[in-house]
Amino acid sequence: MPELPEVETVCRGLAAAMQGHRIAAAEARRPDLRFPLPADFAARLAGRRVDRIARRAKYIRVFLDDGWVLVVHLGMSGRMTIDAPGAGPAEPTRHEHVVMTLDSGVRIGFVDPRRFGFMDLIAADALDAHPWFAQLGPEPLGNGFDPVGLSAALRGRRTPIKAALLDQRVVAGLGNIYVCEALFRSGISPRRLAATVAGRRAERLVPAVRAVLEEAIAAGGSTLRDHAQPSGELGYFQHDFRVYGREGTPCPGCDCGGAVRRIVQGGRSTFYCPARQR
Ligand SMILES: [Zn+2]
Protein backbone atom coordinates (compact mmCIF):
# COMPACT_ATOMS: atom_id res chain seq x y z
CA MET A 1 0.00 0.00 0.00
CA PRO A 2 1.50 3.36 -0.91
CA GLU A 3 2.26 5.42 2.16
CA LEU A 4 2.70 9.19 2.39
CA PRO A 5 6.30 9.24 1.04
CA GLU A 6 5.28 7.22 -2.02
CA VAL A 7 2.32 9.51 -2.64
CA GLU A 8 4.57 12.55 -2.28
CA THR A 9 7.00 11.03 -4.78
CA VAL A 10 4.16 10.36 -7.21
CA CYS A 11 2.96 13.96 -6.79
CA ARG A 12 6.40 15.33 -7.59
CA GLY A 13 6.74 13.09 -10.62
CA LEU A 14 3.31 14.06 -11.91
CA ALA A 15 3.95 17.75 -11.24
CA ALA A 16 7.14 17.65 -13.29
CA ALA A 17 5.28 16.09 -16.22
CA MET A 18 1.89 17.82 -16.00
CA GLN A 19 2.16 21.30 -14.50
CA GLY A 20 1.54 24.00 -17.07
CA HIS A 21 0.45 21.44 -19.65
CA ARG A 22 -2.95 20.84 -21.15
CA ILE A 23 -4.69 17.47 -21.11
CA ALA A 24 -5.18 16.93 -24.84
CA ALA A 25 -7.17 13.72 -24.46
CA ALA A 26 -8.55 11.63 -21.62
CA GLU A 27 -10.09 8.18 -21.51
CA ALA A 28 -11.87 6.37 -18.69
CA ARG A 29 -12.11 2.69 -19.52
CA ARG A 30 -14.73 1.83 -16.93
CA PRO A 31 -17.44 3.81 -15.08
CA ASP A 32 -16.06 3.15 -11.62
CA LEU A 33 -12.98 2.50 -9.55
CA ARG A 34 -13.64 1.97 -5.85
CA PHE A 35 -16.41 4.54 -6.29
CA PRO A 36 -18.23 5.62 -9.48
CA LEU A 37 -16.34 8.17 -11.54
CA PRO A 38 -18.20 11.48 -11.96
CA ALA A 39 -20.45 11.91 -14.98
CA ASP A 40 -18.60 12.87 -18.17
CA PHE A 41 -15.33 12.36 -16.29
CA ALA A 42 -13.03 12.03 -19.31
CA ALA A 43 -14.77 14.81 -21.23
CA ARG A 44 -14.35 17.17 -18.29
CA LEU A 45 -10.60 16.48 -18.13
CA ALA A 46 -10.00 16.90 -21.85
CA GLY A 47 -8.80 20.38 -22.79
CA ARG A 48 -8.01 21.46 -19.24
CA ARG A 49 -4.63 22.90 -18.28
CA VAL A 50 -2.97 21.65 -15.09
CA ASP A 51 -2.14 24.64 -12.89
CA ARG A 52 -0.47 22.75 -10.03
CA ILE A 53 -0.35 19.42 -8.23
CA ALA A 54 -0.15 19.06 -4.47
CA ARG A 55 -0.54 16.28 -1.92
CA ARG A 56 -2.89 16.40 1.08
CA ALA A 57 -2.61 13.38 3.40
CA LYS A 58 -2.49 10.50 0.89
CA TYR A 59 -4.55 12.30 -1.74
CA ILE A 60 -3.09 13.68 -4.96
CA ARG A 61 -4.82 16.93 -5.93
CA VAL A 62 -4.51 18.11 -9.52
CA PHE A 63 -5.73 21.72 -9.79
CA LEU A 64 -7.26 22.41 -13.21
CA ASP A 65 -7.68 25.76 -14.93
CA ASP A 66 -11.49 25.65 -14.78
CA GLY A 67 -11.68 25.76 -10.97
CA TRP A 68 -12.07 22.01 -10.53
CA VAL A 69 -9.65 19.63 -8.87
CA LEU A 70 -8.94 16.07 -9.97
CA VAL A 71 -8.47 14.17 -6.72
CA VAL A 72 -6.67 10.83 -6.92
CA HIS A 73 -6.21 8.22 -4.20
CA LEU A 74 -3.99 5.23 -4.98
CA GLY A 75 -5.80 2.91 -2.56
CA MET A 76 -4.03 -0.40 -1.98
CA SER A 77 -2.45 -1.11 -5.33
CA GLY A 78 -2.89 1.97 -7.52
CA ARG A 79 0.04 3.41 -9.45
CA MET A 80 0.65 6.11 -12.00
CA THR A 81 2.72 5.73 -15.13
CA ILE A 82 4.39 8.51 -17.09
CA ASP A 83 5.57 7.80 -20.62
CA ALA A 84 7.49 10.17 -22.87
CA PRO A 85 5.93 10.97 -26.25
CA GLY A 86 5.76 7.83 -28.34
CA ALA A 87 7.27 5.68 -25.58
CA GLY A 88 4.04 4.48 -23.98
CA PRO A 89 1.89 1.55 -24.98
CA ALA A 90 -0.33 2.09 -28.02
CA GLU A 91 -3.26 0.53 -26.21
CA PRO A 92 -4.18 0.77 -22.53
CA THR A 93 -2.43 -1.94 -20.56
CA ARG A 94 -4.05 -4.54 -18.32
CA HIS A 95 -5.76 -2.93 -15.31
CA GLU A 96 -5.15 0.53 -16.72
CA HIS A 97 -8.40 2.34 -16.05
CA VAL A 98 -7.65 5.97 -16.90
CA VAL A 99 -5.31 7.37 -19.55
CA MET A 100 -4.49 11.03 -20.18
CA THR A 101 -2.39 12.35 -23.04
CA LEU A 102 -0.89 15.79 -22.55
CA ASP A 103 -0.28 18.48 -25.17
CA SER A 104 3.42 17.56 -24.80
CA GLY A 105 2.65 14.03 -25.98
CA VAL A 106 3.42 12.63 -22.52
CA ARG A 107 1.09 9.79 -21.57
CA ILE A 108 -0.19 9.49 -17.99
CA GLY A 109 -1.82 6.24 -16.91
CA PHE A 110 -3.60 5.07 -13.78
CA VAL A 111 -3.23 1.33 -13.18
CA ASP A 112 -4.95 -0.43 -10.31
CA PRO A 113 -5.48 -4.20 -10.33
CA ARG A 114 -7.50 -4.31 -7.10
CA ARG A 115 -9.41 -1.07 -7.68
CA PHE A 116 -9.31 0.22 -4.12
CA GLY A 117 -8.07 3.49 -5.59
CA PHE A 118 -10.47 6.22 -6.58
CA MET A 119 -10.76 9.52 -8.44
CA ASP A 120 -13.21 12.39 -8.34
CA LEU A 121 -13.62 15.96 -9.54
CA ILE A 122 -14.26 18.46 -6.75
CA ALA A 123 -14.68 22.23 -7.08
CA ALA A 124 -11.57 23.95 -5.69
CA ASP A 125 -13.62 26.22 -3.43
CA ALA A 126 -15.42 23.20 -1.95
CA LEU A 127 -12.26 21.19 -1.32
CA ASP A 128 -11.71 22.09 2.34
CA ALA A 129 -15.30 21.28 3.27
CA HIS A 130 -15.35 17.96 1.39
CA PRO A 131 -15.78 14.91 3.65
CA TRP A 132 -12.38 13.54 2.56
CA PHE A 133 -10.61 16.67 3.80
CA ALA A 134 -12.79 18.50 6.34
CA GLN A 135 -11.65 16.44 9.36
CA LEU A 136 -7.99 16.07 8.47
CA GLY A 137 -5.39 17.18 10.97
CA PRO A 138 -2.21 19.05 10.05
CA GLU A 139 0.26 17.79 7.45
CA PRO A 140 3.14 16.07 9.29
CA LEU A 141 5.69 17.94 7.16
CA GLY A 142 3.89 21.28 7.40
CA ASN A 143 4.24 24.11 9.91
CA GLY A 144 0.88 23.20 11.46
CA PHE A 145 2.36 20.05 13.00
CA ASP A 146 4.24 21.06 16.12
CA PRO A 147 4.69 19.77 19.69
CA VAL A 148 2.22 22.22 21.23
CA GLY A 149 -0.50 21.40 18.71
CA LEU A 150 0.17 17.66 18.97
CA SER A 151 -0.04 17.77 22.77
CA ALA A 152 -3.37 19.58 22.49
CA ALA A 153 -4.70 17.05 19.97
CA LEU A 154 -3.74 14.17 22.28
CA ARG A 155 -5.10 15.72 25.47
CA GLY A 156 -7.58 13.44 27.19
CA ARG A 157 -7.13 10.61 24.69
CA ARG A 158 -7.34 7.25 26.41
CA THR A 159 -6.03 5.24 23.44
CA PRO A 160 -2.44 4.02 22.89
CA ILE A 161 -0.27 6.62 21.13
CA LYS A 162 0.10 4.21 18.21
CA ALA A 163 -3.65 4.35 17.55
CA ALA A 164 -3.80 8.11 18.09
CA LEU A 165 -1.12 8.76 15.47
CA LEU A 166 -3.06 6.68 12.95
CA ASP A 167 -6.11 8.89 13.59
CA GLN A 168 -6.17 11.24 10.60
CA ARG A 169 -7.69 14.00 12.73
CA VAL A 170 -4.54 14.11 14.88
CA VAL A 171 -2.08 14.19 11.98
CA ALA A 172 -2.86 13.63 8.31
CA GLY A 173 -1.56 10.80 6.17
CA LEU A 174 0.55 8.81 8.64
CA GLY A 175 0.35 5.04 8.14
CA ASN A 176 1.35 2.01 10.16
CA ILE A 177 4.96 1.79 8.97
CA TYR A 178 5.97 5.39 9.69
CA VAL A 179 4.17 5.50 13.03
CA CYS A 180 6.22 2.47 14.15
CA GLU A 181 9.44 4.05 12.90
CA ALA A 182 8.78 7.45 14.47
CA LEU A 183 7.87 5.96 17.85
CA PHE A 184 11.08 3.90 17.81
CA ARG A 185 13.21 6.94 17.03
CA SER A 186 11.58 9.04 19.69
CA GLY A 187 11.84 6.31 22.34
CA ILE A 188 8.10 6.35 23.02
CA SER A 189 6.29 3.06 23.60
CA PRO A 190 3.48 2.42 21.13
CA ARG A 191 1.41 1.26 24.13
CA ARG A 192 1.80 4.51 26.04
CA LEU A 193 -1.44 6.35 26.74
CA ALA A 194 -1.77 9.07 24.09
CA ALA A 195 -2.76 11.70 26.66
CA THR A 196 0.65 11.34 28.34
CA VAL A 197 2.56 12.24 25.17
CA ALA A 198 2.97 15.94 25.84
CA GLY A 199 5.76 18.35 26.64
CA ARG A 200 9.19 16.81 26.04
CA ARG A 201 7.81 13.60 24.60
CA ALA A 202 5.87 15.56 21.99
CA GLU A 203 9.03 17.57 21.35
CA ARG A 204 10.85 14.32 20.55
CA LEU A 205 8.01 12.81 18.55
CA VAL A 206 7.35 15.64 16.09
CA PRO A 207 10.90 15.78 14.68
CA ALA A 208 11.02 11.96 14.60
CA VAL A 209 7.87 11.86 12.46
CA ARG A 210 9.31 14.47 10.13
CA ALA A 211 12.67 12.70 9.88
CA VAL A 212 11.31 9.27 8.97
CA LEU A 213 9.07 10.79 6.29
CA GLU A 214 11.75 13.09 4.88
CA GLU A 215 14.28 10.27 4.65
CA ALA A 216 11.79 8.08 2.82
CA ILE A 217 10.85 10.89 0.43
CA ALA A 218 14.54 11.50 -0.26
CA ALA A 219 14.96 7.78 -0.96
CA GLY A 220 11.95 7.90 -3.29
CA GLY A 221 13.39 10.89 -5.07
CA SER A 222 16.69 9.12 -5.62
CA THR A 223 14.77 6.10 -6.89
CA LEU A 224 13.16 8.40 -9.45
CA ARG A 225 16.55 9.72 -10.53
CA ASP A 226 18.12 6.25 -10.66
CA HIS A 227 15.34 5.11 -12.93
CA ALA A 228 15.12 8.26 -15.00
CA GLN A 229 14.01 6.58 -18.18
CA PRO A 230 11.69 7.78 -20.89
CA SER A 231 9.14 5.36 -19.53
CA GLY A 232 8.53 5.45 -15.83
CA GLU A 233 6.28 3.96 -13.24
CA LEU A 234 5.63 5.87 -10.07
CA GLY A 235 4.30 4.70 -6.79
CA TYR A 236 6.44 2.17 -4.97
CA PHE A 237 9.92 1.96 -3.61
CA GLN A 238 11.65 -0.14 -1.02
CA HIS A 239 13.02 1.66 1.96
CA ASP A 240 15.04 0.37 4.88
CA PHE A 241 13.13 0.42 8.10
CA ARG A 242 14.69 0.17 11.56
CA VAL A 243 11.92 -1.78 13.25
CA TYR A 244 9.05 -2.26 10.82
CA GLY A 245 8.96 -5.87 9.61
CA ARG A 246 12.08 -6.71 11.65
CA GLU A 247 10.63 -8.84 14.42
CA GLY A 248 13.35 -10.83 16.21
CA THR A 249 16.29 -8.92 14.74
CA PRO A 250 18.63 -6.93 17.04
CA CYS A 251 17.47 -3.40 17.74
CA PRO A 252 19.47 -1.03 15.54
CA GLY A 253 21.55 1.40 17.55
CA CYS A 254 20.16 0.07 20.80
CA ASP A 255 22.13 -1.48 23.66
CA CYS A 256 19.13 -3.32 25.09
CA GLY A 257 20.61 -6.69 24.07
CA GLY A 258 17.17 -7.73 22.91
CA ALA A 259 15.34 -7.83 19.68
CA VAL A 260 12.57 -6.01 17.90
CA ARG A 261 9.22 -7.23 19.19
CA ARG A 262 5.95 -7.44 17.31
CA ILE A 263 2.58 -6.94 18.96
CA VAL A 264 -0.87 -6.44 17.45
CA GLN A 265 -2.73 -3.22 18.21
CA GLY A 266 -6.10 -2.50 16.69
CA GLY A 267 -5.62 -5.42 14.31
CA ARG A 268 -2.34 -4.03 12.93
CA SER A 269 1.22 -5.13 13.64
CA THR A 270 3.36 -2.87 15.76
CA PHE A 271 7.13 -3.31 15.85
CA TYR A 272 9.11 -1.80 18.73
CA CYS A 273 11.83 -2.18 21.34
CA PRO A 274 10.29 -2.66 24.80
CA ALA A 275 13.54 -1.61 26.48
CA ARG A 276 14.22 1.57 24.57
CA GLN A 277 10.66 2.74 24.10
CA ARG A 278 8.86 3.79 27.28
ZN1 LIG B 1 16.33 -2.25 21.82
mmCIF file with all atom_site columns, N, CA and C and ligand atoms in Angstrom, residues 184 251 254-256 258 273 275-276, ligand 1:
data_model
loop_
_atom_site.group_PDB
_atom_site.id
_atom_site.type_symbol
_atom_site.label_atom_id
_atom_site.label_alt_id
_atom_site.label_comp_id
_atom_site.label_asym_id
_atom_site.label_entity_id
_atom_site.label_seq_id
_atom_site.pdbx_PDB_ins_code
_atom_site.Cartn_x
_atom_site.Cartn_y
_atom_site.Cartn_z
_atom_site.occupancy
_atom_site.B_iso_or_equiv
_atom_site.pdbx_formal_charge
_atom_site.auth_seq_id
_atom_site.auth_comp_id
_atom_site.auth_asym_id
_atom_site.auth_atom_id
_atom_site.pdbx_PDB_model_num
ATOM   1  N  N  . PHE A 1 184 ? 9.779  4.486  17.473 1.00 0.00 ? 184 PHE A N  1
ATOM   2  C  CA . PHE A 1 184 ? 11.080 3.901  17.811 1.00 0.00 ? 184 PHE A CA 1
ATOM   3  C  C  . PHE A 1 184 ? 12.134 4.996  17.955 1.00 0.00 ? 184 PHE A C  1
ATOM   4  N  N  . CYS A 1 251 ? 17.874 -4.795 17.870 1.00 0.00 ? 251 CYS A N  1
ATOM   5  C  CA . CYS A 1 251 ? 17.465 -3.403 17.738 1.00 0.00 ? 251 CYS A CA 1
ATOM   6  C  C  . CYS A 1 251 ? 18.615 -2.582 17.153 1.00 0.00 ? 251 CYS A C  1
ATOM   7  N  N  . CYS A 1 254 ? 20.739 0.201  19.466 1.00 0.00 ? 254 CYS A N  1
ATOM   8  C  CA . CYS A 1 254 ? 20.158 0.071  20.800 1.00 0.00 ? 254 CYS A CA 1
ATOM   9  C  C  . CYS A 1 254 ? 21.015 -0.895 21.590 1.00 0.00 ? 254 CYS A C  1
ATOM   10 N  N  . ASP A 1 255 ? 21.287 -0.588 22.865 1.00 0.00 ? 255 ASP A N  1
ATOM   11 C  CA . ASP A 1 255 ? 22.132 -1.479 23.661 1.00 0.00 ? 255 ASP A CA 1
ATOM   12 C  C  . ASP A 1 255 ? 21.289 -2.359 24.585 1.00 0.00 ? 255 ASP A C  1
ATOM   13 N  N  . CYS A 1 256 ? 20.031 -2.559 24.221 1.00 0.00 ? 256 CYS A N  1
ATOM   14 C  CA . CYS A 1 256 ? 19.128 -3.320 25.088 1.00 0.00 ? 256 CYS A CA 1
ATOM   15 C  C  . CYS A 1 256 ? 19.493 -4.801 25.123 1.00 0.00 ? 256 CYS A C  1
ATOM   16 N  N  . GLY A 1 258 ? 18.343 -6.960 23.337 1.00 0.00 ? 258 GLY A N  1
ATOM   17 C  CA . GLY A 1 258 ? 17.170 -7.729 22.907 1.00 0.00 ? 258 GLY A CA 1
ATOM   18 C  C  . GLY A 1 258 ? 16.912 -7.582 21.428 1.00 0.00 ? 258 GLY A C  1
ATOM   19 N  N  . CYS A 1 273 ? 10.886 -1.671 20.335 1.00 0.00 ? 273 CYS A N  1
ATOM   20 C  CA . CYS A 1 273 ? 11.829 -2.183 21.339 1.00 0.00 ? 273 CYS A CA 1
ATOM   21 C  C  . CYS A 1 273 ? 11.279 -1.870 22.718 1.00 0.00 ? 273 CYS A C  1
ATOM   22 N  N  . ALA A 1 275 ? 12.577 -2.191 25.547 1.00 0.00 ? 275 ALA A N  1
ATOM   23 C  CA . ALA A 1 275 ? 13.544 -1.613 26.477 1.00 0.00 ? 275 ALA A CA 1
ATOM   24 C  C  . ALA A 1 275 ? 13.765 -0.118 26.189 1.00 0.00 ? 275 ALA A C  1
ATOM   25 N  N  . ARG A 1 276 ? 13.892 0.194  24.939 1.00 0.00 ? 276 ARG A N  1
ATOM   26 C  CA . ARG A 1 276 ? 14.225 1.570  24.574 1.00 0.00 ? 276 ARG A CA 1
ATOM   27 C  C  . ARG A 1 276 ? 12.998 2.484  24.550 1.00 0.00 ? 276 ARG A C  1
HETATM 28 ZN ZN . ZN  B 2 .   ? 16.333 -2.252 21.823 1.00 0.00 ? 1   ZN  B ZN 1
#
